[in-house]
Coordinates of C-alpha atoms (C1' of nucleotides) and ligand atoms in Angstrom, one line a residue:
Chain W
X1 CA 47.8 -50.7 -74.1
X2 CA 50.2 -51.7 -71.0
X3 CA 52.2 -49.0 -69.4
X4 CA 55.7 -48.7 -69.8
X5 CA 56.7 -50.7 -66.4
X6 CA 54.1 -53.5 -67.3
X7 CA 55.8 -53.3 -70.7
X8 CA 59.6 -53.9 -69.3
X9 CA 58.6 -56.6 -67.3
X10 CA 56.9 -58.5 -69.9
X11 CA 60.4 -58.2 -72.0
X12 CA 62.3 -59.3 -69.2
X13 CA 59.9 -62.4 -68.3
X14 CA 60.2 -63.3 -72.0
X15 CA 64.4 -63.2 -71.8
X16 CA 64.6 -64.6 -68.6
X17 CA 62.2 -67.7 -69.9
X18 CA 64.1 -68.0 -73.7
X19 CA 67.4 -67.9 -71.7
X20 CA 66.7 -70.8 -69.0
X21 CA 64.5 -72.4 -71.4
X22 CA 61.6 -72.4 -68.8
X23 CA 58.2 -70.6 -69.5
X24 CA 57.9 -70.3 -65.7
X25 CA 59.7 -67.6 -64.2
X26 CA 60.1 -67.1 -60.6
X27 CA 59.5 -64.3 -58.5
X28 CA 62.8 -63.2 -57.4
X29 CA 64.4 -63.6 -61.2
X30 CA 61.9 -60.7 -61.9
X31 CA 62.6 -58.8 -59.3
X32 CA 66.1 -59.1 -60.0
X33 CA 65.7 -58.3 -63.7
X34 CA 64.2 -54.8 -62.7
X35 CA 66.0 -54.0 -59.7
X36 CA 62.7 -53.7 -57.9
X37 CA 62.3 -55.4 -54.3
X38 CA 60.5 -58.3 -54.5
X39 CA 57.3 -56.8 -53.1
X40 CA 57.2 -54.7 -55.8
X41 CA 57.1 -57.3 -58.4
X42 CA 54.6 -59.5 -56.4
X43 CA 52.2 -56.2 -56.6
X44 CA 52.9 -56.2 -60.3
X45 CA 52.7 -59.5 -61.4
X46 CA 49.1 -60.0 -59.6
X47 CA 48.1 -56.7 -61.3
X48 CA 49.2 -57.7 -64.7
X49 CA 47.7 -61.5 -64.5
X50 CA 44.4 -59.7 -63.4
X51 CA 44.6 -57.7 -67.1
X52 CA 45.5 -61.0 -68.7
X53 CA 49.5 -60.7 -69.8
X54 CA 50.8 -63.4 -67.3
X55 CA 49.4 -66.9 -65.8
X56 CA 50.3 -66.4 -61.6
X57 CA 51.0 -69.4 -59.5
X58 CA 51.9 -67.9 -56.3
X59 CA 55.2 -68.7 -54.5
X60 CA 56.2 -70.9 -57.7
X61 CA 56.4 -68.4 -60.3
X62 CA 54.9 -66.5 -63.7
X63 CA 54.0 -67.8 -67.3
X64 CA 53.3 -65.1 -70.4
X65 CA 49.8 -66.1 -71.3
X66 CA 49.3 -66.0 -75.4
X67 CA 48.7 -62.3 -75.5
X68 CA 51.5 -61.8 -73.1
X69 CA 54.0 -63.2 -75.1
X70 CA 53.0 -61.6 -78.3
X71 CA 53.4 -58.5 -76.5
X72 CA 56.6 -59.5 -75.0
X73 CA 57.7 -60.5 -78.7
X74 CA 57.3 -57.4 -80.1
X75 CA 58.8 -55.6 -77.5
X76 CA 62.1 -57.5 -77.8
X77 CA 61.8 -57.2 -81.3
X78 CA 62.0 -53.0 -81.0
X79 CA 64.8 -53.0 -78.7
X80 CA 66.8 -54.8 -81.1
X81 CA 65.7 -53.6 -84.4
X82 CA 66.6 -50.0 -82.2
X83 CA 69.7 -51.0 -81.0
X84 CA 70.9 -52.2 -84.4
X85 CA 69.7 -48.9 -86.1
X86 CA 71.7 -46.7 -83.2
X87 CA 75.1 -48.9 -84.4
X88 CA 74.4 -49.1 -88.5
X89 CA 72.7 -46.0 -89.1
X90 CA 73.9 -43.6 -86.4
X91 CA 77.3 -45.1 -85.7
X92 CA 76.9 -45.1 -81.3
X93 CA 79.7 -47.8 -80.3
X94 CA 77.8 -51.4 -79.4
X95 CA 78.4 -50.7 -75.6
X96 CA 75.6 -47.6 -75.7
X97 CA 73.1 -48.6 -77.3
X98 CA 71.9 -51.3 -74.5
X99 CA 70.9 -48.1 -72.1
X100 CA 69.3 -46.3 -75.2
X101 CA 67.0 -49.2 -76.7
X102 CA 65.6 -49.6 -73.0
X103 CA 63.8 -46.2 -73.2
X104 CA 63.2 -45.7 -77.3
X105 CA 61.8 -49.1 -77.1
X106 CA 58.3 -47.9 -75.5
X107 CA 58.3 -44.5 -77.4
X108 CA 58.5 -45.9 -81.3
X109 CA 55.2 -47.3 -82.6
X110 CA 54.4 -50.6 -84.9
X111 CA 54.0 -47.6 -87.9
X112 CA 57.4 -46.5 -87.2
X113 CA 59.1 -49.3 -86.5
X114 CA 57.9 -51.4 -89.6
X115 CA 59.7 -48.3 -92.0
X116 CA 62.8 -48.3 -89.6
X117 CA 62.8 -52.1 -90.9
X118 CA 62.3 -51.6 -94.2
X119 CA 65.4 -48.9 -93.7
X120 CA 67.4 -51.3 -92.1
X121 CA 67.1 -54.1 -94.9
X122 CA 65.5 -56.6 -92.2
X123 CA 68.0 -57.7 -90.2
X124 CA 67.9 -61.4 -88.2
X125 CA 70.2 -60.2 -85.5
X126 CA 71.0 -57.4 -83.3
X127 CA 74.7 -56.0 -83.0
X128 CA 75.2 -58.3 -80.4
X129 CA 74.1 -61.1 -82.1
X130 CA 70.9 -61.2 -81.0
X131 CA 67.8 -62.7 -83.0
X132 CA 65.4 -60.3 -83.6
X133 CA 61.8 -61.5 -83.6
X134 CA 60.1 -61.4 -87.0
X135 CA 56.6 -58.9 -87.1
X136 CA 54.8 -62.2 -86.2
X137 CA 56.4 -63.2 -83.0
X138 CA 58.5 -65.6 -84.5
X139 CA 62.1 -65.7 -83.1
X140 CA 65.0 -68.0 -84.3
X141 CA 66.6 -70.1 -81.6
X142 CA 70.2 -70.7 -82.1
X143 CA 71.4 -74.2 -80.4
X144 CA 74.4 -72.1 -79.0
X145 CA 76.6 -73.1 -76.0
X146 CA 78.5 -71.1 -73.6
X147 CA 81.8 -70.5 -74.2
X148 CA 82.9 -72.2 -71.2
X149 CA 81.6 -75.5 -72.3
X150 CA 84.4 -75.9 -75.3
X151 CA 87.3 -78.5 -75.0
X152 CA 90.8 -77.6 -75.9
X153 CA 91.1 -77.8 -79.3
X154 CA 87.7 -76.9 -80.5
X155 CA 87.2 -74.2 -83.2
X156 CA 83.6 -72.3 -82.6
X157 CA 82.1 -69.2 -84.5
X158 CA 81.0 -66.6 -82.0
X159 CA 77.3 -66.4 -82.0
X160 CA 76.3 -63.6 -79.4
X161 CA 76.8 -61.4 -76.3
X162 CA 74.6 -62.4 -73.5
X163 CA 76.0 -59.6 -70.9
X164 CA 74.8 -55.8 -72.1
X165 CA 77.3 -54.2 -69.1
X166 CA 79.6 -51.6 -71.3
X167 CA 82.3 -52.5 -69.5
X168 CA 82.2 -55.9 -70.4
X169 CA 81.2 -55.3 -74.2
X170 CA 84.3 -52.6 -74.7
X171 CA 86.3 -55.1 -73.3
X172 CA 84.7 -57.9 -75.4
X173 CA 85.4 -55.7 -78.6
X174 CA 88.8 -55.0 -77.9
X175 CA 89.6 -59.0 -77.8
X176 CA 87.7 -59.2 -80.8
X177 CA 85.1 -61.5 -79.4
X178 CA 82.2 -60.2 -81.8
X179 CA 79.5 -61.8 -83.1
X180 CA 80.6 -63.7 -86.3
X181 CA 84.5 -64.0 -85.5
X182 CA 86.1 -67.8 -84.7
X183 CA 87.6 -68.7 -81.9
X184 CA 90.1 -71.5 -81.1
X185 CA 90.5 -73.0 -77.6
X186 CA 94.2 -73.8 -76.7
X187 CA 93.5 -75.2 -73.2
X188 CA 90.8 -75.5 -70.8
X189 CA 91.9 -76.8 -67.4
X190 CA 88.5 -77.4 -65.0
X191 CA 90.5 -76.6 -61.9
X192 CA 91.7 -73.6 -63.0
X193 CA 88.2 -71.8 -63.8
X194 CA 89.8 -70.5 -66.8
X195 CA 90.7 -71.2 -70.9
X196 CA 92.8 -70.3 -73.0
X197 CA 92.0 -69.3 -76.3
X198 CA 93.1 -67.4 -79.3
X199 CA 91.0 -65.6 -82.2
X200 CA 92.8 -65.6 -85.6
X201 CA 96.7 -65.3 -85.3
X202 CA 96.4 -62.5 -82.1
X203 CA 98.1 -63.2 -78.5
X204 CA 96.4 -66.0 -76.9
X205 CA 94.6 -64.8 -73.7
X206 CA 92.3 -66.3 -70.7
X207 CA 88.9 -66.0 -69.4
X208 CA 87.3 -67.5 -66.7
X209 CA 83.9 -68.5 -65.8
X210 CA 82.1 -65.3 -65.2
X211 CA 83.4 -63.8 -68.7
X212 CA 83.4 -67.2 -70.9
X213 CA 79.9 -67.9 -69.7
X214 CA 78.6 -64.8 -71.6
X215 CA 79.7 -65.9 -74.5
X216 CA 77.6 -68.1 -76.8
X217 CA 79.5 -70.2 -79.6
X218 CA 78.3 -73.0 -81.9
X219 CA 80.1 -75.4 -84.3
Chain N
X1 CA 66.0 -34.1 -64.7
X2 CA 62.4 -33.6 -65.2
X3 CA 60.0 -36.3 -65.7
X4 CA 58.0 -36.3 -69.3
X5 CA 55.4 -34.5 -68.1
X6 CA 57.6 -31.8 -67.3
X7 CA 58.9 -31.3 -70.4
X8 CA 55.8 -31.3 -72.2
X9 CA 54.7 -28.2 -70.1
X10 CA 58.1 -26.6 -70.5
X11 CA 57.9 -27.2 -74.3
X12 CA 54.7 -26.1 -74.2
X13 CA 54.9 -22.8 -72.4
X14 CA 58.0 -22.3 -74.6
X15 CA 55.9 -22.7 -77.6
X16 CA 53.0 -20.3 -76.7
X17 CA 55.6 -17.6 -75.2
X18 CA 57.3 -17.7 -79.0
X19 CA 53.9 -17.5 -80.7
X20 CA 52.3 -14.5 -78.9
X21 CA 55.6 -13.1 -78.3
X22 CA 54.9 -12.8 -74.6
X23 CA 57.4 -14.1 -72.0
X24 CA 54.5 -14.9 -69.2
X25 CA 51.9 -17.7 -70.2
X26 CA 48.6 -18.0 -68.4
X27 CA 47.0 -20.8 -66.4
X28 CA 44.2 -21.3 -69.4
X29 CA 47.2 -21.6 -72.3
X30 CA 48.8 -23.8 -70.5
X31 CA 46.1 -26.2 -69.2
X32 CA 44.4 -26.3 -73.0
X33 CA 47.6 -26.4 -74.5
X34 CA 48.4 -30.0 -72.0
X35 CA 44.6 -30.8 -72.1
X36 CA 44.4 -31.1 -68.7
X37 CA 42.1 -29.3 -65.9
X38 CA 42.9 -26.0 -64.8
X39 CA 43.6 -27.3 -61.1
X40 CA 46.1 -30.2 -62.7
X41 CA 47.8 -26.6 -64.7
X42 CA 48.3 -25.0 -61.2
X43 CA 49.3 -28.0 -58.9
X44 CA 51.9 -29.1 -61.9
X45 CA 53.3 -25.3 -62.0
X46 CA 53.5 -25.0 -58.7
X47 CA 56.0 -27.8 -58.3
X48 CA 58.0 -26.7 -61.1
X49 CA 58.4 -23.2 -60.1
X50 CA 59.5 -24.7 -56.7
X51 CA 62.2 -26.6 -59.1
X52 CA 63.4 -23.8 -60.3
X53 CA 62.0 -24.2 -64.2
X54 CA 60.0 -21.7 -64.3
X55 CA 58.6 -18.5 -62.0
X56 CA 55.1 -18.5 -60.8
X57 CA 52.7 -14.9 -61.0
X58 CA 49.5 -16.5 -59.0
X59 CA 46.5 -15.2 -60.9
X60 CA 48.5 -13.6 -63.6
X61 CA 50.6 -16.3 -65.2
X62 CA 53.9 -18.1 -65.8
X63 CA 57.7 -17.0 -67.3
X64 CA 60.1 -19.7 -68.2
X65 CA 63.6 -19.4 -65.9
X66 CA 66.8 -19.5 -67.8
X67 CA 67.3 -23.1 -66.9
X68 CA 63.6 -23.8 -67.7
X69 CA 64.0 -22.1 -71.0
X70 CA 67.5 -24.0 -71.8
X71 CA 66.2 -27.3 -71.4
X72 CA 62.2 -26.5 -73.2
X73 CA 64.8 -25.5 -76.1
X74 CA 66.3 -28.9 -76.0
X75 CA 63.0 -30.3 -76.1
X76 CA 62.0 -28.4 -79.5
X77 CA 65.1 -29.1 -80.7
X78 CA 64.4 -33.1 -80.0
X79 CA 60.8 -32.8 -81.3
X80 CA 61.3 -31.0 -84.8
X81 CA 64.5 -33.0 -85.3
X82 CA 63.0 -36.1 -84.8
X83 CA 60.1 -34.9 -87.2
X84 CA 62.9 -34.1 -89.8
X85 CA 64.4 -38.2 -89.5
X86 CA 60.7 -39.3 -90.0
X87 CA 60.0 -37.5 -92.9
X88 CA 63.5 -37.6 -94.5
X89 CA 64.9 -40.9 -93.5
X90 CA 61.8 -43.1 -93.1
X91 CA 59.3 -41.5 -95.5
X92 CA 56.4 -41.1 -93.1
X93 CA 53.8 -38.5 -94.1
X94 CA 54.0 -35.0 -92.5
X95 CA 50.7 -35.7 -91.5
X96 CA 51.3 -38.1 -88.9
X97 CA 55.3 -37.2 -87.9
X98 CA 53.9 -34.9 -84.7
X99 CA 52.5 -37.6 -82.7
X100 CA 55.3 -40.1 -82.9
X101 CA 57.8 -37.1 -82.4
X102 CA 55.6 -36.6 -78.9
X103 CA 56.7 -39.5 -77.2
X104 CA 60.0 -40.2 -78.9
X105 CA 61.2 -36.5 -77.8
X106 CA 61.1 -38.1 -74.0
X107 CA 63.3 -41.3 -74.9
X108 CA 65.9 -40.3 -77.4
X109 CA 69.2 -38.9 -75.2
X110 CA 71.5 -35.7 -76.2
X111 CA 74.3 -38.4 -76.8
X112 CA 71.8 -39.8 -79.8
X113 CA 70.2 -36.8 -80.6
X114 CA 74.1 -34.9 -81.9
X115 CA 74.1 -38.2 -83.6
X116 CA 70.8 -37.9 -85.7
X117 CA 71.9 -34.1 -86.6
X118 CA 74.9 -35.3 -87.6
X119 CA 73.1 -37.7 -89.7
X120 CA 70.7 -35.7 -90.9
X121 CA 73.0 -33.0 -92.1
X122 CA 72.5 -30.5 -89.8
X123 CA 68.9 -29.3 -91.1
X124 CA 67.5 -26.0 -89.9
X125 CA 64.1 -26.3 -90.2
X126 CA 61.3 -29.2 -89.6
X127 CA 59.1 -30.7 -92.4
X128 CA 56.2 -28.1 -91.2
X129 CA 58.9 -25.1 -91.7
X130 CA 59.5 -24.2 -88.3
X131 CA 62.9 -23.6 -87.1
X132 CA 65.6 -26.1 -85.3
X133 CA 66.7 -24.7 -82.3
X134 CA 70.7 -25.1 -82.0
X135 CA 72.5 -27.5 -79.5
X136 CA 73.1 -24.1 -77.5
X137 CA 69.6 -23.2 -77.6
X138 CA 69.0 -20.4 -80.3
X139 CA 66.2 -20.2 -82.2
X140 CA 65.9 -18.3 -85.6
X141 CA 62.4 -16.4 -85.4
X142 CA 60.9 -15.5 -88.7
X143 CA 59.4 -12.1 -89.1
X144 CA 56.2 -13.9 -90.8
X145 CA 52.5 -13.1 -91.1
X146 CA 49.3 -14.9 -91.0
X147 CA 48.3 -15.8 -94.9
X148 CA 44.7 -14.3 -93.5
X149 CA 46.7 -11.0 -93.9
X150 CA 47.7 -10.7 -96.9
X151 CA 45.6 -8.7 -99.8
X152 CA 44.7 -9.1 -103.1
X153 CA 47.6 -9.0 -105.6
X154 CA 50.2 -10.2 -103.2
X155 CA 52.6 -12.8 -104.2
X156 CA 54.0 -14.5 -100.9
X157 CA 56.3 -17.4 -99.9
X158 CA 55.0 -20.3 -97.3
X159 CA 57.4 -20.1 -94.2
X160 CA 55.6 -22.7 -92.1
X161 CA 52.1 -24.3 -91.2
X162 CA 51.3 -23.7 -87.4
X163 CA 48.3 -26.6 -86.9
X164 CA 49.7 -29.7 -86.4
X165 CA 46.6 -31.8 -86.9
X166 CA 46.4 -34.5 -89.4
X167 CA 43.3 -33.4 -91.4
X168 CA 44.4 -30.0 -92.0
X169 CA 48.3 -31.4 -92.8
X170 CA 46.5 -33.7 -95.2
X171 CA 44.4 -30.9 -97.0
X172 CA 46.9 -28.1 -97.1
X173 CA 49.6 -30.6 -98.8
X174 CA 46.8 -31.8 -101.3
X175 CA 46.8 -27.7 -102.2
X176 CA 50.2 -27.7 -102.5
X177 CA 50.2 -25.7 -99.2
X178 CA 53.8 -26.5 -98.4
X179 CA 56.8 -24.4 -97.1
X180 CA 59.1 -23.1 -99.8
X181 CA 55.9 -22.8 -102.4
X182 CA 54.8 -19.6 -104.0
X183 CA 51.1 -18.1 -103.3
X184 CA 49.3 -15.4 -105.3
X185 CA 46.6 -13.9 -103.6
X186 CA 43.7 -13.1 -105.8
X187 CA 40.9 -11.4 -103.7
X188 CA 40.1 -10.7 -100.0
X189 CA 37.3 -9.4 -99.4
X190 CA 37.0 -9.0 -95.3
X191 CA 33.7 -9.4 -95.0
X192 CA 33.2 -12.3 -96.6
X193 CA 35.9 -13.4 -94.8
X194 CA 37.6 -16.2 -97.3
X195 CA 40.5 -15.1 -99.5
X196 CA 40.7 -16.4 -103.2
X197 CA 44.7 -18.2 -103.6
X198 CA 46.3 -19.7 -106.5
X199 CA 49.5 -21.5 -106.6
X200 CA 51.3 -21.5 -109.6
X201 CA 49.2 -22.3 -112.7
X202 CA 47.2 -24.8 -110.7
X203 CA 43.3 -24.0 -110.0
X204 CA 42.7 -21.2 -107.8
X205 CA 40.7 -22.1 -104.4
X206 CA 39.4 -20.4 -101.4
X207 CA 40.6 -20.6 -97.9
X208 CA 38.7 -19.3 -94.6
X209 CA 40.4 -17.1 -92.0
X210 CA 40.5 -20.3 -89.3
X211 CA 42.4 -21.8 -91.8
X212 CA 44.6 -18.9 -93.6
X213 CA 45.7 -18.2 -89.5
X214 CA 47.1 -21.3 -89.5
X215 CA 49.8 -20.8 -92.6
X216 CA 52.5 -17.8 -92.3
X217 CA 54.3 -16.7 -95.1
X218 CA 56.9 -13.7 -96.0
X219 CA 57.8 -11.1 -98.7
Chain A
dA1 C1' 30.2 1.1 -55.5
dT2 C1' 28.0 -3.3 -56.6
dT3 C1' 27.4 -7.2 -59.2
dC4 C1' 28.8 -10.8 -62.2
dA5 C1' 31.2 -13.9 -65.1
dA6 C1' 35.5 -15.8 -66.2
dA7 C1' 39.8 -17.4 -64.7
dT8 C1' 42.2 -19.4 -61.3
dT9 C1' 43.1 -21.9 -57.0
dT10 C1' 41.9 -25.1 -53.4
dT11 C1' 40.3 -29.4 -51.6
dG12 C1' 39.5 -34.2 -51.5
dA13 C1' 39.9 -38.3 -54.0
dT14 C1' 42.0 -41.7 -57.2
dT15 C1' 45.6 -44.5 -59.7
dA16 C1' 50.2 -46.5 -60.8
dG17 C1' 54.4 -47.7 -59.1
dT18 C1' 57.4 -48.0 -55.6
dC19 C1' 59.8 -49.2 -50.7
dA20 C1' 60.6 -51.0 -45.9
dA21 C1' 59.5 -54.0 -42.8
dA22 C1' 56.7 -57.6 -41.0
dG23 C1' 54.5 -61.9 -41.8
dT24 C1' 54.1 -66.6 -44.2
dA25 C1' 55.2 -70.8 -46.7
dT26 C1' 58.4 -74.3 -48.2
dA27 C1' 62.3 -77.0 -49.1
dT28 C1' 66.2 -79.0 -47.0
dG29 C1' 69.1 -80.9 -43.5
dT30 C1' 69.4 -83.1 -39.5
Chain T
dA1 C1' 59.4 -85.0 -37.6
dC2 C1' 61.5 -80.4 -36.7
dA3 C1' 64.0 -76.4 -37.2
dT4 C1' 65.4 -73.0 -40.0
dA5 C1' 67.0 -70.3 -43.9
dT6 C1' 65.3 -68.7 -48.1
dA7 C1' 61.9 -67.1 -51.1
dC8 C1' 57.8 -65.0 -51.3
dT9 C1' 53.6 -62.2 -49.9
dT10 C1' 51.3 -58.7 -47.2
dT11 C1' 50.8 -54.3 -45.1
dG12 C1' 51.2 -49.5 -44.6
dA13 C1' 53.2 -45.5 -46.4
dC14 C1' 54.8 -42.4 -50.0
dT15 C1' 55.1 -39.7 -54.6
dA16 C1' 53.6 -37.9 -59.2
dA17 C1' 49.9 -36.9 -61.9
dT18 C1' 45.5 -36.5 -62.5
dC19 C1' 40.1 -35.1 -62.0
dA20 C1' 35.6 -33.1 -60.1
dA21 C1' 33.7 -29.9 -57.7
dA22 C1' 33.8 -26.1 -54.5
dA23 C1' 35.9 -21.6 -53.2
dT24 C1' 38.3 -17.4 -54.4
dT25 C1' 39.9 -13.5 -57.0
dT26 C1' 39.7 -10.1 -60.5
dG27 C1' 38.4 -7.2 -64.1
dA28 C1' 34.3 -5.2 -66.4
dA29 C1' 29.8 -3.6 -66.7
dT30 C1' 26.3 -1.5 -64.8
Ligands
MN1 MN1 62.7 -50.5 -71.4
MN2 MN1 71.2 -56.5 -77.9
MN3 MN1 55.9 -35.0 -75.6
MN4 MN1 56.8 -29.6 -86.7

DNA sequence: ATTCAAATTTTGATTAGTCAAAGTATATGT
DNA sequence: ACATATACTTTGACTAATCAAAATTTGAAT
């Protein structure tokens, strides 16, 4: 069984490859991921693709092998079958729970974890709208875009949170941008890094780059 | 804050201390109790007592500080609490709550924790019997006695089972050897050192001293 | 008082994970 | 083709936790 470090960085090689669509990861997107220097993660990654978790190519970058990304699977899939018991069951606000998945996530085992599901009812997403793997490794890829992508005019349906900062998911919440919820864009100017938008009949208000490209919408 | 290893040694010395009712805990307790070697025990307690958890009597043993004693509360608090939401909430066997309660004691924060009490209803004792410690770090201590000493004709109420192994969890709940139940004693004889039990109207059955020590009752 | 066994401590070594700083490779721009 | 900035790797050092084996202390028994 991998230690608790080898079992972070496989999770964050998995997100980092499902977000850029990539299966090769480079060294400084790790090293980044878990605020390690990069030394650090080169010692790592060499000691994990000795015990068979990751395919090294040195100075281009890291693939999960098949047992890597099995591991990696069910890894993502506690953190967000924790995180979305913390918000249903226990009530902790969706900015919290981020911080707390990261450490019950390599305490809880497959035995507990497969009643917490049953508890749960199964869910296919996490409070942020997440997909959560299934017990096979499976995980459902939404063809979302970023927010920042839309045209003035369009209507979307929020699909998920990419950013887990509190700050940014308090704010998030109080603009009602949650997972689920429509939003209409009333102008998007290039030039102006910044759009417009309104969700139902609220005040209209702005986001730029930074905060519309953590947003993922569809339709 | 201490690492996991230190709070299993401060829960542990906080354990021992409560059952032999004896503030100082030797080297040997302690080592057996962590299964480690006794020089691992004396290294480990040496850095703790320079940390302020706990005071060091070379050759003669170790007492829990105030602050050590506070936070090895908080950690038996964690541990019987989150034996209580496996059992209650998830349905996991008593048998096999203590393990997963090990490692999930080191990952689940006080913000969560008042959370799953909350949830939980506030219970006072674990599924084994033993007492909650409260958020400000009382514990309710039972005035009860070994089963082994109890004599023939008594009629006694189960408090808690000490042993937290699996096999013996297993066995006493296939006897109905469960806190809250009701136990006649029918014979002890000493020397043959077995007492003769029934509980209720259900065949009677004979019980060693090893294992009688590990069951207290009251009345 | 002497001896001995048990408990405890000390010593020297090992492993995982980390950093700082120095060294190396490579892509890009001229 | 050359220079250089950037990304990456290597090296040497450190900490926490552990073990095996040797050394020490202590309480009891003779
Ligand atoms: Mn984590
Ligand atoms: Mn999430
Ligand atoms: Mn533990
Ligand atoms: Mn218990």
């Amino acid at each position: 069984m991998p230690s608790s470090t080898v079992e972070n960085y496989l999770k964050n090689i998995l997100i980092v490859s499902l977000e850029t669509k990539s299966s090769v990861v480079s060294m400084g997107k790790i090293a980044q991921g878990l605020s390690v220097t990069p030394g650090t993660a080169t010692t790592m990654i060499k000691n994990m693709a000795a015990d068979g978790w990751i395919s090294y190519f040195p100075r281009k970058g890291v693939r999960l092998t098949r047992k890597g990304r099995k591991f990696a699977m069910s890894m993502l899939r506690r953190h967000r079958l924790l995180e979305t018991f913390l918000v249903e069951t226990l009530g902790l606000d969706w900015s919290e729970i981020h911080v707390e998945a990261e450490e019950l996530e390599h305490a809880i085992s497959e035995k507990v974890l497969e009643k917490l599901d049953e508890f749960l009812g199964r869910p296919r997403t996490d409070p942020h709208g997440h997909p959560i793997p299934t017990k096979g490794g499976h995980i459902y890829r939404a063809n979302s875009k970023t927010l920042f992508l839309c045209k003035a005019g369009m209507k979307v349906r929020i699909d998920s949170i990419i950013d887990q900062e509190s700050d940014f998911l308090r704010f998030a919440r109080s603009k009602k941008l949650i997972p689920g919820n429509e939003v209409t864009i009333l102008s998007h100017e290039k030039e102006a890094d910044a759009i417009i938008l309104q969700i139902g009949s609220d005040n209209p208000f702005s986001l730029g780059s930074r905060s519309s490209e953590k947003i993922l919408v569809s339709l």
